[in-house]
Amino acid sequence: MGEFMARLRATCLDQAIKVFAGHGKILGICLGFQSLYSYSHEGQCECLNLLEGEVKSLSDYTNLTTNVGYLQIIDTNPATTSFQQIVPAKPLLSENISTRSHMNNNEYYFTHSYFVPVVDSTTHVVQPDSKTLITAASSNGDNIYGTQFHPELSHSIGRTLISQFLAK
Amino acid sequence: MNIAFKTSTGTRPRLIASLLIIDELAHISYGYSTYEYVGDPINILNILSGFEVDEVLVIDLSASRANHLNLNLMRRLRAVSDFPLSYAGGIRTMNDANAIMQLGFDKLCLNACNPNLSILLLQISQYYGAQSLAVSVDYTATCNKRYIYNPYTRNVTQLSLASAVDALPVNLFSDLLFSSVPRAGSQTGIDIDIIYDTSIQNLRNPIVISSGLGSNGRELLAQLTELHSGVAGLTASASIFLQSVHSSALVCLERHY
């Protein structure tokens, strides 16, 4: 994260993103999602501060050093979150797709070593071990969205999420 | 026998298709000694994408042998893949790692016998994060003891699996792949006993078992999950690409997916 933020600042992209966030839609993915928060303990650096919260090391809070693989995401507050409009909450095409579809299981691909503990803006969570809930997706309730998982690597369910984000 | 040696994580174990490339063509390895052509790698990845494969590991054996990365082919493979894609083969420097990662690959897999392993793990994990790295350990078994196979010299070493694992900086990478050399391509069953090996029981890394998988990959993963075995994934090659041992080339995923 430290290297990433340094590059954003060196190229003034951090300011461009903040200006764009005043009127445009943003979807941050994985490191991009983490960069939306205030501070990251990976590289000990200030981030974009578009969402409130800090990025912390998985190994400090779980029995994992990394979280790699497919996880089912769980709604936290579906009645009030705007993210509900883009995250497919249940299978949309289950009758027409193969039985091995990730969409049938609401599974997304995660690969990360740092995470965002559950905060007010968290809209969806995952449970990487038996004790811990971590933020899978967040939104400011308006135009800023972020996913810890990779929709672009999550097959049809990921493509649906991206389509619904672009159409929103 | 205590099999619940590791707390189960919430992630579903992955079935990872292993795509071995020699001279830009996909092959199956039999015991790391003979190879059989199975098709065009781009076509295979297109088919795997349609099956919503969990993950694919691309192993470019030619790059490893020629000390030259085939970036053009890797770029084309990445372009047709909408799933997690890992790369192995010929990574010797940080520049090599950057070249592959900048094509959009999600993970690099380094062999435990890579002569630059320590420095590469340190540099790559610092820059891309530990989740972007995997380490593969090739081994053979003799008299119930497992010894490391060095793919660079193509020899079995005197180094035990336990010693090799102990020497790894496990916090610098994610997946740890164990590949049984004699079982490669055999479809005679994976070396499941390795999960009872004391050298890996306390590891926090996701454990992936490679080589020997038959046609029961998904059922086996379900059983391993139920047993809280700690196995995070299995790789499959021959059982996906061949309808039966030594048969003609065929991508055959129905049995897995």
Short mmCIF file of C-alpha atoms in Angstrom, two decimals:
data_model
loop_
_atom_site.label_atom_id
_atom_site.label_comp_id
_atom_site.label_asym_id
_atom_site.label_seq_id
_atom_site.Cartn_x
_atom_site.Cartn_y
_atom_site.Cartn_z
CA MET A 1 0.00 0.00 0.00
CA GLY A 2 2.83 2.39 0.83
CA GLU A 3 4.30 2.07 -2.65
CA PHE A 4 0.85 2.39 -4.24
CA MET A 5 -0.05 5.57 -2.36
CA ALA A 6 3.37 7.06 -3.03
CA ARG A 7 2.85 6.52 -6.76
CA LEU A 8 -0.64 8.03 -6.62
CA ARG A 9 0.76 11.12 -4.93
CA ALA A 10 3.77 11.38 -7.22
CA THR A 11 1.45 11.47 -10.22
CA CYS A 12 -1.23 13.62 -8.49
CA LEU A 13 -3.74 10.82 -9.14
CA ASP A 14 -4.76 10.96 -5.47
CA GLN A 15 -6.06 14.51 -6.00
CA ALA A 16 -7.71 13.54 -9.28
CA ILE A 17 -9.56 10.67 -7.58
CA LYS A 18 -10.72 12.92 -4.75
CA VAL A 19 -12.01 15.51 -7.22
CA PHE A 20 -13.75 12.82 -9.24
CA ALA A 21 -15.29 11.41 -6.05
CA GLY A 22 -17.20 14.68 -5.71
CA HIS A 23 -19.45 13.81 -8.62
CA GLY A 24 -18.53 10.46 -10.20
CA LYS A 25 -18.98 6.82 -9.26
CA ILE A 26 -15.95 4.95 -7.98
CA LEU A 27 -15.53 1.21 -7.50
CA GLY A 28 -12.33 0.26 -5.68
CA ILE A 29 -11.20 -3.36 -5.93
CA CYS A 30 -8.87 -5.12 -3.47
CA LEU A 31 -5.95 -2.72 -2.92
CA GLY A 32 -8.04 -0.03 -4.61
CA PHE A 33 -10.79 -0.72 -2.08
CA GLN A 34 -8.36 -0.52 0.83
CA SER A 35 -6.97 2.75 -0.50
CA LEU A 36 -10.41 4.35 -0.09
CA TYR A 37 -9.98 4.26 3.71
CA SER A 38 -8.19 6.69 5.99
CA TYR A 39 -5.07 4.79 6.91
CA SER A 40 -3.28 1.53 6.14
CA HIS A 41 -0.97 -0.36 8.45
CA GLU A 42 0.58 -1.89 5.33
CA GLY A 43 3.31 0.63 4.70
CA GLN A 44 2.02 2.84 7.56
CA CYS A 45 0.52 5.42 5.24
CA GLU A 46 -2.38 7.83 4.92
CA CYS A 47 -4.83 6.79 2.21
CA LEU A 48 -7.55 8.56 0.23
CA ASN A 49 -9.91 8.99 3.21
CA LEU A 50 -13.09 8.56 1.16
CA LEU A 51 -14.35 5.96 3.66
CA GLU A 52 -13.75 5.89 7.40
CA GLY A 53 -11.66 3.08 8.81
CA GLU A 54 -8.22 1.55 8.84
CA VAL A 55 -6.61 -1.29 6.94
CA LYS A 56 -4.99 -3.85 9.23
CA SER A 57 -2.92 -7.02 8.97
CA LEU A 58 -4.81 -10.31 8.84
CA SER A 59 -2.10 -12.03 10.84
CA ASP A 60 -2.63 -9.64 13.77
CA TYR A 61 -6.33 -10.50 14.06
CA THR A 62 -6.80 -13.99 12.64
CA ASN A 63 -4.93 -17.26 12.38
CA LEU A 64 -4.27 -16.47 8.72
CA THR A 65 -1.37 -14.73 7.06
CA THR A 66 -3.28 -14.49 3.80
CA ASN A 67 -6.88 -15.07 2.76
CA VAL A 68 -6.92 -16.72 -0.65
CA GLY A 69 -9.88 -18.41 -2.29
CA TYR A 70 -13.61 -18.27 -2.78
CA LEU A 71 -15.83 -17.06 0.04
CA GLN A 72 -19.56 -16.59 0.31
CA ILE A 73 -20.43 -13.02 1.17
CA ILE A 74 -23.07 -12.20 3.74
CA ASP A 75 -25.32 -9.14 3.86
CA THR A 76 -25.00 -6.97 6.92
CA ASN A 77 -27.67 -4.32 6.47
CA PRO A 78 -29.44 -4.99 3.19
CA ALA A 79 -32.38 -2.70 3.90
CA THR A 80 -30.34 0.47 3.95
CA THR A 81 -27.35 -0.07 1.79
CA SER A 82 -27.05 1.21 -1.72
CA PHE A 83 -24.53 -1.55 -2.40
CA GLN A 84 -27.41 -3.98 -2.35
CA GLN A 85 -28.36 -2.62 -5.73
CA ILE A 86 -25.22 -3.89 -7.40
CA VAL A 87 -24.16 -6.97 -5.44
CA PRO A 88 -26.26 -9.88 -6.70
CA ALA A 89 -27.96 -11.03 -3.51
CA LYS A 90 -29.13 -14.35 -4.88
CA PRO A 91 -28.67 -16.40 -8.03
CA LEU A 92 -29.96 -14.56 -11.06
CA LEU A 93 -29.42 -17.24 -13.67
CA SER A 94 -29.41 -20.41 -11.65
CA GLU A 95 -31.64 -22.31 -14.03
CA ASN A 96 -29.43 -21.65 -17.01
CA ILE A 97 -25.92 -22.08 -15.73
CA SER A 98 -23.85 -25.04 -14.73
CA THR A 99 -24.05 -26.62 -11.31
CA ARG A 100 -20.49 -25.50 -10.62
CA SER A 101 -21.41 -21.85 -10.95
CA HIS A 102 -19.94 -19.52 -8.38
CA MET A 103 -23.09 -17.46 -8.75
CA ASN A 104 -25.18 -20.26 -7.30
CA ASN A 105 -23.13 -20.05 -4.14
CA ASN A 106 -22.73 -16.25 -4.05
CA GLU A 107 -18.97 -16.81 -4.03
CA TYR A 108 -16.32 -14.23 -4.84
CA TYR A 109 -12.57 -14.61 -5.16
CA PHE A 110 -10.45 -13.08 -2.40
CA THR A 111 -6.69 -12.76 -2.25
CA HIS A 112 -5.24 -10.42 0.36
CA SER A 113 -3.00 -10.15 3.42
CA TYR A 114 -4.54 -6.98 4.90
CA PHE A 115 -8.19 -6.28 5.61
CA VAL A 116 -10.69 -3.72 6.84
CA PRO A 117 -12.36 -4.60 10.15
CA VAL A 118 -16.14 -4.24 10.06
CA VAL A 119 -17.07 -0.54 10.27
CA ASP A 120 -20.23 1.53 9.73
CA SER A 121 -19.82 1.65 5.96
CA THR A 122 -19.49 -2.13 5.69
CA THR A 123 -22.32 -3.54 3.64
CA HIS A 124 -21.18 -7.13 3.20
CA VAL A 125 -18.91 -9.33 5.25
CA VAL A 126 -17.11 -12.64 4.94
CA GLN A 127 -15.84 -14.99 7.60
CA PRO A 128 -12.36 -16.22 6.70
CA ASP A 129 -12.02 -18.23 9.88
CA SER A 130 -14.26 -19.41 12.67
CA LYS A 131 -13.87 -16.25 14.75
CA THR A 132 -13.47 -13.26 12.50
CA LEU A 133 -15.74 -11.18 10.30
CA ILE A 134 -14.04 -8.92 7.79
CA THR A 135 -15.34 -6.34 5.37
CA ALA A 136 -16.09 -7.77 1.94
CA ALA A 137 -17.74 -4.66 0.48
CA SER A 138 -18.44 -1.09 1.53
CA SER A 139 -20.14 2.03 0.33
CA ASN A 140 -20.58 5.61 1.49
CA GLY A 141 -24.26 5.19 0.65
CA ASP A 142 -23.93 7.32 -2.43
CA ASN A 143 -21.24 7.03 -5.10
CA ILE A 144 -18.21 5.38 -3.51
CA TYR A 145 -18.06 1.59 -3.62
CA GLY A 146 -15.37 -0.87 -2.77
CA THR A 147 -14.90 -4.62 -2.74
CA GLN A 148 -12.15 -6.54 -1.00
CA PHE A 149 -12.86 -9.40 -3.41
CA HIS A 150 -12.13 -9.44 -7.12
CA PRO A 151 -15.33 -9.28 -9.20
CA GLU A 152 -13.21 -9.37 -12.37
CA LEU A 153 -11.92 -12.81 -11.31
CA SER A 154 -15.24 -14.15 -10.02
CA HIS A 155 -16.81 -15.32 -13.26
CA SER A 156 -20.46 -14.58 -14.03
CA ILE A 157 -21.37 -13.27 -10.60
CA GLY A 158 -18.48 -10.81 -10.80
CA ARG A 159 -19.43 -9.69 -14.30
CA THR A 160 -22.99 -9.14 -13.05
CA LEU A 161 -21.73 -6.96 -10.22
CA ILE A 162 -19.63 -4.85 -12.57
CA SER A 163 -22.50 -4.55 -15.05
CA GLN A 164 -24.88 -3.45 -12.33
CA PHE A 165 -22.35 -0.95 -11.02
CA LEU A 166 -21.90 0.56 -14.47
CA ALA A 167 -25.64 0.68 -15.06
CA LYS A 168 -26.41 2.31 -11.73
CA MET B 1 -5.04 -40.31 14.15
CA ASN B 2 -5.62 -36.59 14.62
CA ILE B 3 -6.78 -35.15 11.34
CA ALA B 4 -8.30 -31.90 12.60
CA PHE B 5 -4.88 -30.35 12.91
CA LYS B 6 -5.73 -27.00 11.46
CA THR B 7 -8.64 -24.64 11.97
CA SER B 8 -10.81 -24.64 8.91
CA THR B 9 -11.06 -21.31 7.15
CA GLY B 10 -14.17 -20.05 5.46
CA THR B 11 -12.68 -20.40 2.02
CA ARG B 12 -13.84 -23.31 -0.06
CA PRO B 13 -10.93 -25.48 -1.20
CA ARG B 14 -10.02 -24.74 -4.80
CA LEU B 15 -9.62 -27.10 -7.68
CA ILE B 16 -6.72 -25.63 -9.63
CA ALA B 17 -6.17 -26.60 -13.25
CA SER B 18 -2.46 -26.95 -13.95
CA LEU B 19 -1.51 -26.02 -17.52
CA LEU B 20 1.99 -27.12 -18.50
CA ILE B 21 3.38 -25.33 -21.56
CA ILE B 22 6.26 -26.54 -23.70
CA ASP B 23 7.11 -24.66 -26.89
CA GLU B 24 3.84 -22.70 -26.63
CA LEU B 25 1.74 -25.88 -26.56
CA ALA B 26 -0.12 -27.45 -23.63
CA HIS B 27 1.24 -30.78 -22.38
CA ILE B 28 0.71 -33.36 -19.69
CA SER B 29 3.71 -34.46 -17.64
CA TYR B 30 4.23 -38.09 -16.70
CA GLY B 31 6.57 -38.25 -13.75
CA TYR B 32 8.40 -35.12 -14.92
CA SER B 33 10.13 -37.25 -17.55
CA THR B 34 7.83 -37.70 -20.54
CA TYR B 35 5.31 -35.27 -21.91
CA GLU B 36 2.19 -35.56 -24.04
CA TYR B 37 0.69 -32.81 -26.16
CA VAL B 38 -2.90 -32.01 -25.20
CA GLY B 39 -3.83 -28.88 -27.12
CA ASP B 40 -3.62 -25.17 -27.69
CA PRO B 41 -3.29 -23.33 -24.37
CA ILE B 42 -5.43 -20.37 -25.41
CA ASN B 43 -8.23 -22.62 -26.54
CA ILE B 44 -7.97 -24.59 -23.30
CA LEU B 45 -8.19 -21.43 -21.18
CA ASN B 46 -11.25 -20.34 -23.16
CA ILE B 47 -12.89 -23.66 -22.36
CA LEU B 48 -11.86 -23.49 -18.71
CA SER B 49 -13.36 -20.01 -18.48
CA GLY B 50 -16.67 -21.39 -19.70
CA PHE B 51 -16.55 -23.95 -16.93
CA GLU B 52 -15.90 -21.21 -14.35
CA VAL B 53 -12.72 -22.90 -13.18
CA ASP B 54 -11.57 -21.92 -9.68
CA GLU B 55 -8.02 -21.04 -10.69
CA VAL B 56 -5.38 -21.93 -13.28
CA LEU B 57 -1.66 -22.38 -12.76
CA VAL B 58 0.32 -21.84 -15.97
CA ILE B 59 3.71 -23.56 -15.89
CA ASP B 60 5.98 -22.55 -18.76
CA LEU B 61 8.61 -25.26 -18.81
CA SER B 62 10.28 -23.77 -21.89
CA ALA B 63 10.80 -20.48 -20.07
CA SER B 64 12.37 -22.32 -17.19
CA ARG B 65 14.74 -24.27 -19.43
CA ALA B 66 15.63 -21.44 -21.83
CA ASN B 67 15.93 -18.73 -19.17
CA HIS B 68 13.65 -16.55 -21.27
CA LEU B 69 10.06 -15.53 -20.45
CA ASN B 70 7.50 -15.84 -23.23
CA LEU B 71 5.68 -12.59 -22.46
CA ASN B 72 3.80 -12.55 -25.75
CA LEU B 73 2.11 -15.88 -25.06
CA MET B 74 1.46 -14.98 -21.42
CA ARG B 75 -0.20 -11.74 -22.49
CA ARG B 76 -2.53 -13.69 -24.78
CA LEU B 77 -3.32 -16.21 -22.03
CA ARG B 78 -4.17 -13.47 -19.56
CA ALA B 79 -6.43 -11.80 -22.11
CA VAL B 80 -8.76 -14.81 -22.33
CA SER B 81 -8.84 -15.55 -18.58
CA ASP B 82 -11.50 -14.13 -16.26
CA PHE B 83 -10.35 -16.25 -13.36
CA PRO B 84 -7.34 -16.19 -11.00
CA LEU B 85 -4.23 -16.98 -13.01
CA SER B 86 -0.90 -18.01 -11.50
CA TYR B 87 2.43 -18.32 -13.29
CA ALA B 88 5.45 -20.56 -12.81
CA GLY B 89 8.58 -20.93 -14.91
CA GLY B 90 11.82 -19.03 -15.37
CA ILE B 91 11.38 -16.42 -12.65
CA ARG B 92 14.93 -15.58 -11.62
CA THR B 93 14.90 -11.87 -10.89
CA MET B 94 12.57 -9.14 -9.68
CA ASN B 95 12.46 -7.86 -13.25
CA ASP B 96 11.08 -11.24 -14.35
CA ALA B 97 8.47 -11.04 -11.61
CA ASN B 98 7.49 -7.51 -12.61
CA ALA B 99 7.17 -8.50 -16.25
CA ILE B 100 4.67 -11.27 -15.46
CA MET B 101 2.71 -9.36 -12.82
CA GLN B 102 2.38 -6.34 -15.11
CA LEU B 103 0.61 -8.58 -17.62
CA GLY B 104 -2.11 -9.04 -15.01
CA PHE B 105 -1.17 -12.39 -13.51
CA ASP B 106 -2.44 -12.72 -9.96
CA LYS B 107 0.22 -14.89 -8.42
CA LEU B 108 3.74 -16.13 -9.02
CA CYS B 109 4.77 -19.64 -8.08
CA LEU B 110 8.43 -20.22 -7.24
CA ASN B 111 10.03 -23.60 -6.78
CA ALA B 112 11.63 -24.31 -3.40
CA CYS B 113 14.87 -25.15 -5.26
CA ASN B 114 14.97 -21.83 -7.10
CA PRO B 115 18.54 -20.60 -6.47
CA ASN B 116 17.29 -17.06 -5.85
CA LEU B 117 14.31 -18.10 -3.72
CA SER B 118 15.10 -16.15 -0.55
CA ILE B 119 15.74 -12.81 -2.19
CA LEU B 120 12.85 -13.22 -4.63
CA LEU B 121 10.38 -14.05 -1.88
CA LEU B 122 11.52 -11.02 0.08
CA GLN B 123 11.43 -8.60 -2.84
CA ILE B 124 8.18 -9.83 -4.39
CA SER B 125 6.28 -10.07 -1.11
CA GLN B 126 7.37 -6.57 -0.12
CA TYR B 127 6.19 -5.13 -3.41
CA TYR B 128 3.13 -7.22 -4.31
CA GLY B 129 2.21 -8.78 -0.96
CA ALA B 130 2.46 -12.34 0.31
CA GLN B 131 -0.88 -13.24 -1.29
CA SER B 132 0.79 -12.84 -4.70
CA LEU B 133 3.30 -15.60 -4.06
CA ALA B 134 3.18 -19.38 -3.89
CA VAL B 135 5.97 -21.87 -3.36
CA SER B 136 5.99 -25.33 -4.90
CA VAL B 137 7.86 -28.24 -3.37
CA ASP B 138 8.56 -31.25 -5.62
CA TYR B 139 9.33 -34.50 -3.87
CA THR B 140 9.60 -38.23 -4.18
CA ALA B 141 9.02 -40.82 -1.48
CA THR B 142 11.43 -43.58 -0.53
CA CYS B 143 10.82 -45.98 2.35
CA ASN B 144 8.02 -43.78 3.69
CA LYS B 145 10.32 -40.74 3.72
CA ARG B 146 9.88 -37.81 1.39
CA TYR B 147 12.89 -36.21 -0.31
CA ILE B 148 13.08 -33.05 -2.35
CA TYR B 149 13.33 -33.32 -6.12
CA ASN B 150 15.31 -30.51 -7.75
CA PRO B 151 13.72 -29.71 -11.14
CA TYR B 152 16.72 -27.59 -12.15
CA THR B 153 19.18 -30.48 -11.88
CA ARG B 154 16.47 -33.13 -12.40
CA ASN B 155 17.78 -35.08 -9.44
CA VAL B 156 16.37 -36.29 -6.15
CA THR B 157 18.29 -34.57 -3.37
CA GLN B 158 19.23 -35.83 0.09
CA LEU B 159 17.14 -33.02 1.59
CA SER B 160 14.06 -34.24 3.43
CA LEU B 161 10.70 -32.60 2.90
CA ALA B 162 10.61 -31.59 6.56
CA SER B 163 13.98 -29.84 6.34
CA ALA B 164 12.98 -28.04 3.17
CA VAL B 165 9.72 -26.80 4.68
CA ASP B 166 11.45 -25.73 7.88
CA ALA B 167 13.82 -23.56 5.85
CA LEU B 168 11.05 -21.69 4.05
CA PRO B 169 10.16 -18.14 5.18
CA VAL B 170 6.47 -19.04 5.39
CA ASN B 171 5.25 -15.53 6.19
CA LEU B 172 6.46 -14.25 2.83
CA PHE B 173 4.10 -16.28 0.65
CA SER B 174 0.63 -17.74 0.56
CA ASP B 175 -0.04 -21.12 -1.08
CA LEU B 176 2.37 -23.99 -0.51
CA LEU B 177 2.09 -26.62 -3.26
CA PHE B 178 3.32 -30.14 -2.70
CA SER B 179 3.91 -32.10 -5.91
CA SER B 180 4.69 -35.79 -5.89
CA VAL B 181 6.92 -36.36 -8.91
CA PRO B 182 6.12 -40.05 -9.49
CA ARG B 183 2.39 -39.38 -9.33
CA ALA B 184 2.44 -36.63 -11.96
CA GLY B 185 0.05 -37.59 -14.75
CA SER B 186 -0.69 -40.97 -13.21
CA GLN B 187 -4.27 -40.29 -12.04
CA THR B 188 -3.62 -42.97 -9.40
CA GLY B 189 -4.59 -40.75 -6.48
CA ILE B 190 -3.00 -37.88 -4.59
CA ASP B 191 -0.51 -38.33 -1.77
CA ILE B 192 -3.13 -37.58 0.88
CA ASP B 193 -0.85 -38.81 3.66
CA ILE B 194 1.22 -35.68 3.30
CA ILE B 195 -1.35 -33.76 5.35
CA TYR B 196 -0.32 -35.89 8.32
CA ASP B 197 3.33 -34.96 7.88
CA THR B 198 4.34 -33.18 11.06
CA SER B 199 6.45 -30.70 9.11
CA ILE B 200 3.38 -29.07 7.61
CA GLN B 201 0.80 -29.53 10.35
CA ASN B 202 1.52 -26.24 12.06
CA LEU B 203 1.80 -24.12 8.93
CA ARG B 204 -0.70 -21.30 8.50
CA ASN B 205 -0.24 -21.27 4.72
CA PRO B 206 -2.93 -22.67 2.44
CA ILE B 207 -1.78 -26.18 1.50
CA VAL B 208 -2.31 -27.33 -2.08
CA ILE B 209 -1.71 -30.96 -3.04
CA SER B 210 -0.59 -31.58 -6.59
CA SER B 211 -0.10 -34.62 -8.82
CA GLY B 212 -1.99 -37.88 -9.07
CA LEU B 213 -5.53 -36.57 -8.89
CA GLY B 214 -8.03 -38.85 -10.56
CA SER B 215 -11.52 -38.00 -11.69
CA ASN B 216 -12.90 -37.53 -8.19
CA GLY B 217 -11.43 -34.09 -7.48
CA ARG B 218 -14.58 -32.33 -6.36
CA GLU B 219 -15.73 -35.23 -4.19
CA LEU B 220 -12.28 -35.45 -2.65
CA LEU B 221 -12.28 -31.75 -1.87
CA ALA B 222 -15.66 -32.08 -0.17
CA GLN B 223 -14.32 -34.90 1.98
CA LEU B 224 -11.20 -32.94 2.88
CA THR B 225 -13.33 -29.96 3.84
CA GLU B 226 -15.54 -32.10 6.03
CA LEU B 227 -12.48 -33.49 7.78
CA HIS B 228 -11.07 -29.97 8.40
CA SER B 229 -7.91 -31.30 6.83
CA GLY B 230 -6.44 -27.88 6.21
CA VAL B 231 -6.10 -28.60 2.51
CA ALA B 232 -6.85 -25.40 0.62
CA GLY B 233 -6.76 -26.86 -2.86
CA LEU B 234 -5.86 -29.61 -5.28
CA THR B 235 -4.32 -29.20 -8.69
CA ALA B 236 -5.52 -31.24 -11.61
CA SER B 237 -3.94 -31.75 -14.99
CA ALA B 238 -4.14 -35.19 -16.58
CA SER B 239 -7.56 -35.84 -15.08
CA ILE B 240 -8.89 -32.68 -16.73
CA PHE B 241 -7.18 -32.88 -20.09
CA LEU B 242 -7.35 -36.60 -20.77
CA GLN B 243 -10.39 -38.80 -20.82
CA SER B 244 -8.27 -41.71 -19.68
CA VAL B 245 -4.58 -42.31 -19.14
CA HIS B 246 -2.65 -42.08 -22.44
CA SER B 247 -5.85 -41.28 -24.34
CA SER B 248 -6.21 -38.58 -26.96
CA ALA B 249 -6.31 -34.94 -25.95
CA LEU B 250 -9.56 -33.76 -24.49
CA VAL B 251 -10.63 -31.12 -22.04
CA CYS B 252 -12.91 -33.09 -19.80
CA LEU B 253 -14.20 -31.05 -16.91
CA GLU B 254 -17.61 -32.56 -16.42
CA ARG B 255 -16.29 -34.99 -13.87
CA HIS B 256 -14.91 -32.16 -11.76
CA TYR B 257 -17.39 -29.38 -12.32
#
